[in-house]
């Protein structure tokens, strides 16, 4: 990491921010259908950082500035950023509490739904600023009504325990959520997401991915691990762009240190596709890196053991969002095989 | 094909026909780049994908998922996985919000609360990871000792989020962006037993 706390430059693939076309905006939710009661405007809201909210859900604990629960209390202002002169407020709240308490655990057959004390004023957003949290609140309400209520029995079962079929390792990229792409339902997949969906080798030591692998395989006993890579991966691009500056401390960044875990994938890419364009090499490396991660999985003793016993399958997946295809394959591990490679690929197919 | 994998194929084909092909205006610009407004930390638990509970669309949230949605303190030589994600989100993607979301019945939080001082760890890596939340555990043990274990877990789920929010501020680039007013840190808690979602700011 740079010694001074400045923003590192030149360390990232050029991800244009402020693109030519504006970022996709969340759609404006429809106006509320149900009439809501009003109540007098309460005292002015506290600014962020003041800790004397009148009611703390955690008596005896130092009080934090709690914004209200969605569906329980109204969303108060979050992020009063006076430095920017912007006050972010949820439309329709920000002044009082409103409770939309759907106590599913009390009566789920019809779901008790109480709309109390909702101040329906539309707050003037003095700068016309965008409030993502009111949008997210609407989204959660939509999820609650459309998904949670309909699947309430399933959620109550899941509340007791999870028994996922998969552990998924996917990239943190906003475009490649594996739940969305693969239609995973709650309870299906214990999912880790990190930069470039990398699995470090066992000798790397402690990491969040390592801890998750240990829990998923040893405690949850998932029968499948799926490593999912994707097209246009910024982390892989960073790996392929790295100049070899082993001893140059000033070029160290977290990103550089982390994506270096994929260096064997870079080496095999350069060997196999070094004559191709940089973009093609990145494409190649995205897939090589998945295989490198699959092989790294086998460096974990408890994983190798379960794979050998036939109790755990290791799969690779590659999501290409340019043409919307998903390629998947399964690693075959034959440690006792005489002559020839211990590793092979089977069941490769492309879904489109 | 393995039935479990067959299900993924069905899921993908449904995504392609019902989502991807129906929203070219959303997906076309995403082919070139992403510019998410949010960075989300959520638990790896199979029941709590934030894309589902918050209806996040592709392109909206750069999402890290790990056990108990924890963020360790800034350390140049450790936890490069989390560090790289925060660095990328804040410095390259310039997200405007970082949201850390805990949840009910979290196994990682339960493991944290179950830690016995001086005793051997049950796992090799899991306890080491959840110890990031140790300050929260101490606070709950000190101040909620009368509560039953399950209720203590419920409190710890939120206190651990607060520790993660505080740890986020130890990253120089996060601190700078928050001071500049270009980044906000928000805590969240999803209770799937009673269907609630809380948010707050430190």
XYZ file of C-alpha atoms in Angstrom:
554
model
C 0.000 0.000 0.000
C 1.233 3.547 -0.580
C 2.730 5.033 2.546
C 0.627 8.146 2.421
C -3.111 7.903 2.618
C -3.750 9.149 -0.870
C -5.814 7.531 -3.487
C -3.593 5.157 -5.414
C -3.483 6.002 -9.052
C -2.726 3.956 -12.071
C -3.413 0.771 -10.195
C -6.782 0.048 -11.614
C -8.033 -0.913 -14.993
C -9.627 2.062 -16.655
C -13.149 1.738 -15.484
C -14.741 4.849 -16.811
C -16.774 6.560 -14.213
C -19.156 9.170 -15.405
C -19.841 7.114 -18.487
C -21.154 8.551 -21.662
C -24.576 7.263 -20.868
C -25.826 7.964 -17.360
C -25.753 5.061 -14.932
C -28.909 3.042 -14.861
C -31.239 4.718 -12.392
C -33.639 2.899 -10.217
C -37.166 3.246 -11.502
C -39.404 5.642 -9.607
C -41.808 3.573 -7.532
C -45.509 4.040 -8.081
C -47.367 6.219 -5.593
C -48.809 4.466 -2.580
C -52.255 3.126 -3.169
C -53.475 2.959 0.425
C -54.454 6.170 2.207
C -52.367 6.780 5.276
C -53.108 8.628 8.434
C -51.143 11.700 9.367
C -49.778 12.894 12.633
C -48.246 16.173 13.779
C -44.700 16.865 12.724
C -42.297 15.941 15.527
C -39.187 17.755 16.706
C -36.399 18.401 14.186
C -34.362 15.370 13.335
C -30.987 14.768 14.807
C -27.974 15.141 12.608
C -25.873 12.135 11.909
C -23.528 11.495 14.757
C -25.782 12.720 17.539
C -26.503 9.843 19.798
C -29.475 10.796 21.871
C -32.283 9.236 19.949
C -35.287 9.012 22.195
C -35.722 5.290 21.923
C -32.916 2.810 21.764
C -33.710 -0.776 20.912
C -30.701 -1.787 22.948
C -31.127 -0.444 26.458
C -27.884 -0.172 28.335
C -25.792 -0.045 25.172
C -24.291 3.173 23.887
C -26.824 4.675 21.581
C -26.219 5.021 17.942
C -28.182 7.079 15.604
C -30.572 4.470 14.370
C -32.549 5.246 11.298
C -35.836 3.507 11.352
C -36.635 0.055 10.171
C -38.160 -0.288 6.852
C -41.558 -1.763 7.281
C -41.357 -1.018 10.962
C -40.493 2.607 11.400
C -40.117 5.230 8.768
C -36.825 5.813 7.100
C -35.361 8.910 8.564
C -32.705 10.868 6.915
C -29.602 8.904 6.343
C -26.426 10.595 5.404
C -27.018 14.229 6.056
C -23.990 15.330 4.148
C -23.682 19.005 4.806
C -20.300 19.081 3.133
C -22.104 18.611 -0.141
C -25.045 20.706 0.835
C -27.259 17.730 0.187
C -29.795 16.413 2.552
C -30.824 12.954 1.631
C -34.279 12.226 2.798
C -36.675 9.492 2.024
C -39.627 10.803 0.148
C -42.693 10.641 2.321
C -40.865 10.377 5.623
C -37.905 11.891 7.316
C -40.020 13.516 9.957
C -41.752 10.913 11.927
C -42.047 7.277 12.520
C -44.264 5.157 10.496
C -44.825 1.569 11.247
C -45.649 -0.945 8.689
C -45.236 -3.884 10.937
C -45.712 -7.119 9.128
C -45.311 -9.503 12.002
C -45.181 -12.625 9.991
C -44.277 -14.691 12.997
C -47.519 -13.753 14.736
C -50.070 -14.432 12.066
C -48.943 -15.374 8.668
C -52.191 -16.567 7.177
C -53.222 -13.067 6.317
C -50.262 -11.209 7.746
C -51.078 -8.500 10.175
C -50.292 -5.256 8.530
C -50.583 -2.062 10.500
C -49.960 1.263 8.941
C -49.644 3.647 11.789
C -48.904 7.273 12.069
C -47.455 7.780 8.693
C -46.739 11.328 7.762
C -47.455 11.491 4.132
C -45.758 14.798 3.362
C -43.557 14.663 0.378
C -40.287 16.096 1.499
C -38.888 18.803 -0.680
C -35.541 17.641 -1.819
C -33.944 21.022 -1.987
C -31.396 20.011 -4.526
C -33.579 17.500 -6.401
C -31.102 14.895 -5.159
C -31.553 11.185 -5.543
C -32.384 9.158 -2.454
C -31.445 5.548 -3.111
C -32.645 4.383 0.281
C -36.256 5.197 -0.281
C -35.931 3.186 -3.472
C -34.380 0.290 -1.605
C -37.098 0.492 0.977
C -39.682 0.155 -1.762
C -37.720 -2.761 -3.131
C -37.690 -4.528 0.219
C -41.425 -3.961 0.542
C -41.868 -5.422 -2.904
C -39.698 -8.427 -2.000
C -41.663 -8.845 1.200
C -44.997 -8.865 -0.556
C -44.017 -10.712 -3.682
C -41.572 -13.254 -2.368
C -41.397 -13.470 1.420
C -45.118 -13.662 2.072
C -45.711 -16.240 -0.640
C -42.824 -18.359 0.551
C -43.345 -17.759 4.236
C -43.405 -21.431 5.163
C -40.131 -21.951 3.359
C -38.542 -18.995 5.155
C -39.676 -20.319 8.509
C -38.066 -23.671 7.705
C -34.934 -21.871 6.574
C -34.941 -19.952 9.833
C -34.168 -23.208 11.592
C -31.210 -24.104 9.431
C -29.678 -23.846 6.001
C -28.698 -26.905 3.960
C -27.448 -25.451 0.712
C -26.625 -27.655 -2.235
C -23.817 -25.370 -3.374
C -21.064 -23.184 -2.161
C -20.521 -20.523 -4.806
C -17.432 -18.347 -5.159
C -18.257 -15.429 -7.416
C -16.917 -12.001 -8.232
C -18.073 -8.906 -6.366
C -18.752 -7.209 -9.732
C -22.185 -5.573 -9.635
C -23.179 -7.204 -12.913
C -22.661 -10.838 -11.981
C -24.659 -11.745 -8.906
C -24.861 -15.551 -9.112
C -28.251 -15.576 -7.404
C -29.720 -13.516 -10.214
C -27.930 -15.217 -13.066
C -28.577 -18.768 -11.954
C -32.014 -18.271 -10.406
C -30.831 -19.372 -6.986
C -33.482 -19.401 -4.293
C -32.938 -18.617 -0.611
C -31.276 -21.664 0.888
C -29.686 -22.882 -2.352
C -26.155 -21.571 -2.179
C -23.730 -20.401 0.479
C -22.082 -17.627 -1.494
C -18.757 -15.873 -1.168
C -18.066 -12.891 -3.401
C -14.648 -11.294 -3.707
C -12.565 -9.493 -6.322
C -12.117 -11.769 -9.337
C -13.699 -14.818 -7.618
C -10.308 -16.014 -6.428
C -9.700 -18.977 -4.153
C -6.333 -18.641 -2.455
C -4.261 -21.795 -1.929
C -4.209 -23.345 1.527
C -0.703 -22.072 2.228
C -1.903 -18.494 1.788
C -3.280 -18.801 5.290
C -6.277 -17.074 6.798
C -8.659 -15.134 4.606
C -12.386 -14.598 4.456
C -12.611 -17.035 1.558
C -10.705 -19.683 3.488
C -12.965 -19.316 6.516
C -16.043 -19.583 4.317
C -14.697 -22.710 2.614
C -14.060 -24.311 5.966
C -17.556 -23.557 7.186
C -19.314 -24.560 3.984
C -17.484 -27.835 3.467
C -16.975 -29.003 7.060
C -20.042 -27.643 8.809
C -22.705 -27.250 6.132
C -21.234 -30.165 4.178
C -22.193 -28.759 0.816
C -21.951 -31.393 -1.921
C -20.822 -28.932 -4.616
C -18.467 -25.981 -4.890
C -18.939 -23.761 -7.940
C -16.406 -21.078 -8.853
C -17.973 -18.567 -11.238
C -15.897 -16.169 -13.304
C -17.130 -13.662 -15.839
C -16.357 -11.504 -18.824
C -14.747 -8.077 -18.575
C -13.490 -8.790 -15.066
C -11.675 -5.759 -13.657
C -9.679 -7.901 -11.258
C -8.363 -10.141 -14.025
C -7.601 -7.081 -16.108
C -5.595 -5.721 -13.178
C -3.754 -9.054 -12.942
C -2.899 -9.023 -16.643
C -1.867 -5.360 -16.509
C 0.467 -5.689 -13.557
C 4.053 -4.773 -14.234
C 6.515 -6.978 -12.507
C 7.654 -4.788 -9.665
C 8.233 -7.251 -6.904
C 10.397 -5.015 -4.838
C 8.767 -1.754 -5.642
C 6.885 -0.979 -2.462
C 5.262 2.112 -3.837
C 3.312 0.047 -6.346
C 1.777 -2.208 -3.689
C -1.929 -1.938 -3.319
C -4.514 -4.267 -1.877
C -5.708 -5.031 -5.378
C -2.249 -5.877 -6.578
C -1.593 -8.116 -3.583
C -4.915 -9.928 -3.936
C -5.027 -10.498 -7.694
C -1.442 -11.755 -7.562
C -3.025 -14.953 -6.266
C -3.938 -15.552 -9.893
C -0.426 -15.245 -11.230
C -0.253 -18.870 -12.340
C -3.311 -18.200 -14.498
C -1.530 -15.204 -15.998
C 1.538 -17.271 -16.769
C -0.431 -20.029 -18.467
C -2.418 -17.404 -20.395
C 0.754 -15.778 -21.685
C 2.061 -19.180 -22.695
C -1.117 -20.196 -24.509
C -2.411 -16.891 -25.826
C 0.454 -14.439 -25.618
C 0.147 -13.601 -29.307
C -3.474 -12.478 -29.007
C -4.797 -9.021 -28.216
C -4.782 -7.860 -24.605
C -8.552 -8.192 -24.444
C -8.422 -11.754 -25.759
C -5.726 -12.591 -23.247
C -7.936 -11.249 -20.481
C -10.792 -13.451 -21.711
C -8.459 -16.431 -21.647
C -7.161 -15.549 -18.202
C -10.683 -15.199 -16.800
C -11.201 -18.890 -17.524
C -7.691 -19.966 -16.576
C -8.154 -18.272 -13.239
C -11.281 -20.317 -12.551
C -9.299 -23.490 -13.133
C -6.469 -22.173 -10.991
C -8.986 -21.589 -8.182
C -10.410 -25.091 -8.618
C -6.915 -26.526 -8.256
C -6.312 -24.308 -5.235
C -9.415 -25.846 -3.666
C -7.670 -29.206 -3.751
C -4.798 -27.839 -1.667
C -7.166 -27.802 1.324
C -6.840 -31.164 3.048
C -10.485 -31.377 4.069
C -11.571 -30.561 0.536
C -9.219 -32.997 -1.140
C -10.410 -35.734 1.182
C -14.076 -35.174 0.425
C -13.442 -34.972 -3.316
C -11.519 -38.253 -3.212
C -14.362 -39.870 -1.274
C -16.815 -38.693 -3.885
C -18.708 -36.505 -1.398
C -17.785 -33.194 -2.970
C -17.799 -32.023 -6.586
C -15.860 -29.028 -7.852
C -17.294 -27.085 -10.765
C -16.216 -24.107 -12.808
C -18.588 -21.645 -14.426
C -18.033 -18.674 -16.738
C -20.716 -16.047 -17.282
C -20.313 -14.016 -20.418
C -22.620 -11.027 -20.217
C -21.656 -9.803 -23.670
C -23.639 -12.559 -25.343
C -25.388 -13.936 -22.245
C -23.963 -17.421 -22.179
C -22.922 -19.579 -19.267
C -20.247 -22.181 -19.690
C -19.829 -24.782 -17.009
C -17.584 -27.734 -16.387
C -16.657 -30.174 -13.620
C -13.170 -30.948 -12.364
C -12.195 -34.590 -12.232
C -9.517 -35.471 -9.698
C -7.751 -38.795 -9.987
C -4.844 -38.708 -7.561
C -4.099 -42.441 -7.892
C -3.877 -42.376 -11.668
C -0.624 -43.825 -12.982
C 0.923 -41.758 -15.744
C -1.001 -38.829 -17.147
C -2.550 -35.931 -15.333
C -4.402 -36.243 -12.064
C -6.816 -33.623 -13.312
C -9.339 -33.626 -16.093
C -12.464 -31.781 -17.081
C -15.820 -33.417 -17.695
C -19.379 -32.382 -18.467
C -18.388 -29.165 -20.177
C -21.342 -27.403 -21.759
C -22.460 -23.918 -22.701
C -25.928 -22.662 -21.895
C -27.348 -19.978 -24.099
C -26.368 -34.066 -15.798
C -26.366 -33.867 -12.040
C -29.868 -32.666 -11.000
C -28.324 -29.897 -8.882
C -26.456 -28.584 -11.913
C -29.493 -29.110 -14.123
C -31.353 -26.725 -11.847
C -28.726 -24.071 -12.423
C -29.179 -24.494 -16.157
C -32.909 -23.987 -15.834
C -32.280 -20.955 -13.632
C -29.883 -19.429 -16.127
C -32.176 -19.983 -19.079
C -35.001 -18.347 -17.173
C -32.743 -15.384 -16.329
C -31.785 -15.041 -19.968
C -35.296 -15.126 -21.390
C -37.163 -13.296 -18.620
C -34.579 -10.749 -17.553
C -31.569 -10.314 -19.842
C -33.457 -10.403 -23.127
C -36.237 -8.202 -21.752
C -34.038 -5.368 -20.548
C -31.565 -4.405 -23.279
C -31.494 -0.803 -22.019
C -30.167 -2.061 -18.704
C -27.752 -4.676 -19.959
C -26.267 -2.989 -23.012
C -24.361 -0.244 -21.156
C -23.268 -2.782 -18.537
C -21.329 -4.678 -21.186
C -18.801 -1.874 -21.294
C -18.541 -0.905 -17.646
C -20.151 -0.863 -14.236
C -20.820 2.208 -12.153
C -22.654 0.970 -9.086
C -23.894 3.405 -6.505
C -23.527 0.934 -3.671
C -20.956 -1.324 -2.216
C -22.684 -3.966 -0.112
C -21.216 -6.274 2.498
C -23.539 -9.174 3.179
C -23.220 -12.559 4.794
C -22.442 -15.611 2.705
C -25.453 -17.339 4.312
C -27.602 -18.953 1.614
C -30.743 -17.299 2.955
C -29.734 -13.665 2.732
C -28.607 -12.677 -0.738
C -28.961 -8.878 -0.788
C -29.902 -8.921 -4.472
C -33.041 -10.800 -3.478
C -33.994 -8.952 -0.320
C -33.265 -5.514 -1.722
C -34.222 -6.227 -5.317
C -30.822 -5.068 -6.545
C -30.543 -5.075 -10.296
C -27.367 -5.864 -12.231
C -25.073 -2.877 -12.078
C -26.376 -1.460 -8.813
C -24.195 -2.902 -6.098
C -20.618 -4.088 -5.923
C -21.200 -6.884 -3.453
C -18.838 -8.665 -1.103
C -20.149 -11.659 0.782
C -18.268 -13.363 3.590
C -19.039 -14.997 6.924
C -21.099 -12.574 9.008
C -20.504 -9.676 6.592
C -17.411 -8.600 8.475
C -14.959 -5.867 7.616
C -11.573 -6.156 9.311
C -9.508 -3.188 10.388
C -7.131 -1.685 7.864
C -3.851 -3.519 7.775
C -1.529 -3.242 4.782
C -0.399 -6.821 4.873
C -3.514 -8.675 5.900
C -7.005 -9.317 4.620
C -6.098 -8.268 1.121
C -9.317 -9.851 -0.154
C -11.545 -7.394 1.670
C -9.038 -4.584 1.298
C -8.924 -5.003 -2.476
C -12.698 -4.939 -2.731
C -13.017 -1.750 -0.685
C -10.117 -0.169 -2.554
C -11.667 -0.982 -5.918
C -15.146 0.125 -4.907
C -14.061 3.430 -3.383
C -11.107 4.430 -5.556
C -12.006 2.987 -8.957
C -15.781 2.651 -8.962
C -16.338 5.613 -6.622
C -19.417 4.146 -4.995
C -21.499 6.553 -2.931
C -22.674 4.211 -0.194
C -21.142 1.297 1.621
C -23.825 -0.773 3.309
C -22.944 -3.516 5.784
C -25.843 -5.894 6.349
C -26.086 -8.386 9.194
C -28.934 -10.848 9.589
C -30.878 -13.023 11.957
C -29.760 -16.538 12.930
C -26.231 -15.827 11.721
C -23.949 -18.822 12.266
C -20.861 -16.642 12.232
C -22.261 -14.425 14.992
C -23.248 -17.491 16.986
C -19.680 -18.793 16.629
C -18.387 -15.405 17.808
C -20.611 -15.430 20.869
C -19.661 -19.036 21.592
C -15.939 -18.329 21.656
C -14.455 -19.521 24.920
C -11.482 -17.483 26.043
C -8.478 -19.740 26.296
C -10.155 -22.740 24.704
C -9.111 -24.268 21.391
C -11.006 -23.229 18.292
C -13.416 -25.734 16.797
C -12.399 -24.773 13.290
C -9.082 -23.645 11.961
C -10.073 -20.462 10.103
C -13.671 -19.665 11.014
C -13.125 -18.458 14.569
C -10.073 -16.544 13.475
C -12.257 -14.674 11.013
C -15.191 -13.951 13.289
C -12.841 -12.611 15.955
C -12.895 -9.438 13.892
C -16.143 -8.800 15.746
C -14.595 -9.388 19.175
C -15.142 -5.822 20.452
C -18.848 -6.283 19.805
C -18.858 -9.622 21.594
C -17.207 -8.095 24.629
C -19.751 -5.297 24.715
C -22.675 -7.712 24.497
C -21.212 -10.037 27.139
C -20.632 -7.074 29.470
C -23.936 -5.319 28.937
C -26.433 -8.025 28.015
C -25.330 -10.835 30.281
C -28.858 -11.267 31.655
C -30.342 -11.932 28.233
C -30.796 -15.467 26.961
C -28.210 -16.613 24.443
C -30.470 -16.167 21.423
C -31.310 -12.621 22.343
C -27.639 -11.862 22.889
C -27.031 -13.168 19.363
C -29.675 -10.783 18.073
C -27.929 -7.838 19.698
C -24.514 -9.015 18.572
C -25.707 -9.271 14.960
C -26.170 -5.500 14.976
C -23.205 -4.618 17.174
C -20.932 -6.563 14.822
C -22.207 -4.425 11.948
C -21.200 -1.362 13.940
C -17.703 -2.763 14.455
C -17.448 -3.315 10.698
C -18.600 0.248 10.017
C -15.977 1.561 12.416
C -13.344 -0.663 10.806
C -14.289 0.692 7.387
C -13.305 4.138 8.603
C -9.778 2.942 9.304
C -9.116 2.564 5.567
C -7.445 5.808 4.473
C -9.328 6.026 1.195
C -12.643 5.439 2.956
C -11.864 8.031 5.596
C -10.942 10.526 2.923
C -14.079 9.927 0.894
C -16.312 10.164 3.959
C -14.606 13.395 5.000
C -15.124 14.769 1.502
C -18.784 13.891 1.699
C -18.629 11.613 -1.330
C -19.159 8.393 0.612
C -21.562 7.352 3.333
C -21.445 4.304 5.557
C -24.694 2.609 6.498
C -25.503 -0.369 8.701
C -28.339 -2.783 8.042
C -29.912 -5.863 9.581
C -32.215 -8.318 7.816
C -34.445 -10.398 10.045
C -35.892 -13.194 7.943
C -37.743 -14.691 10.875
C -40.053 -11.731 11.244
C -39.514 -10.126 7.846
C -37.902 -6.856 8.881
C -35.051 -4.778 7.578
C -33.412 -2.142 9.779
C -30.980 0.513 8.636
C -28.932 3.021 10.546
C -25.912 5.294 10.326
C -23.183 5.590 12.934
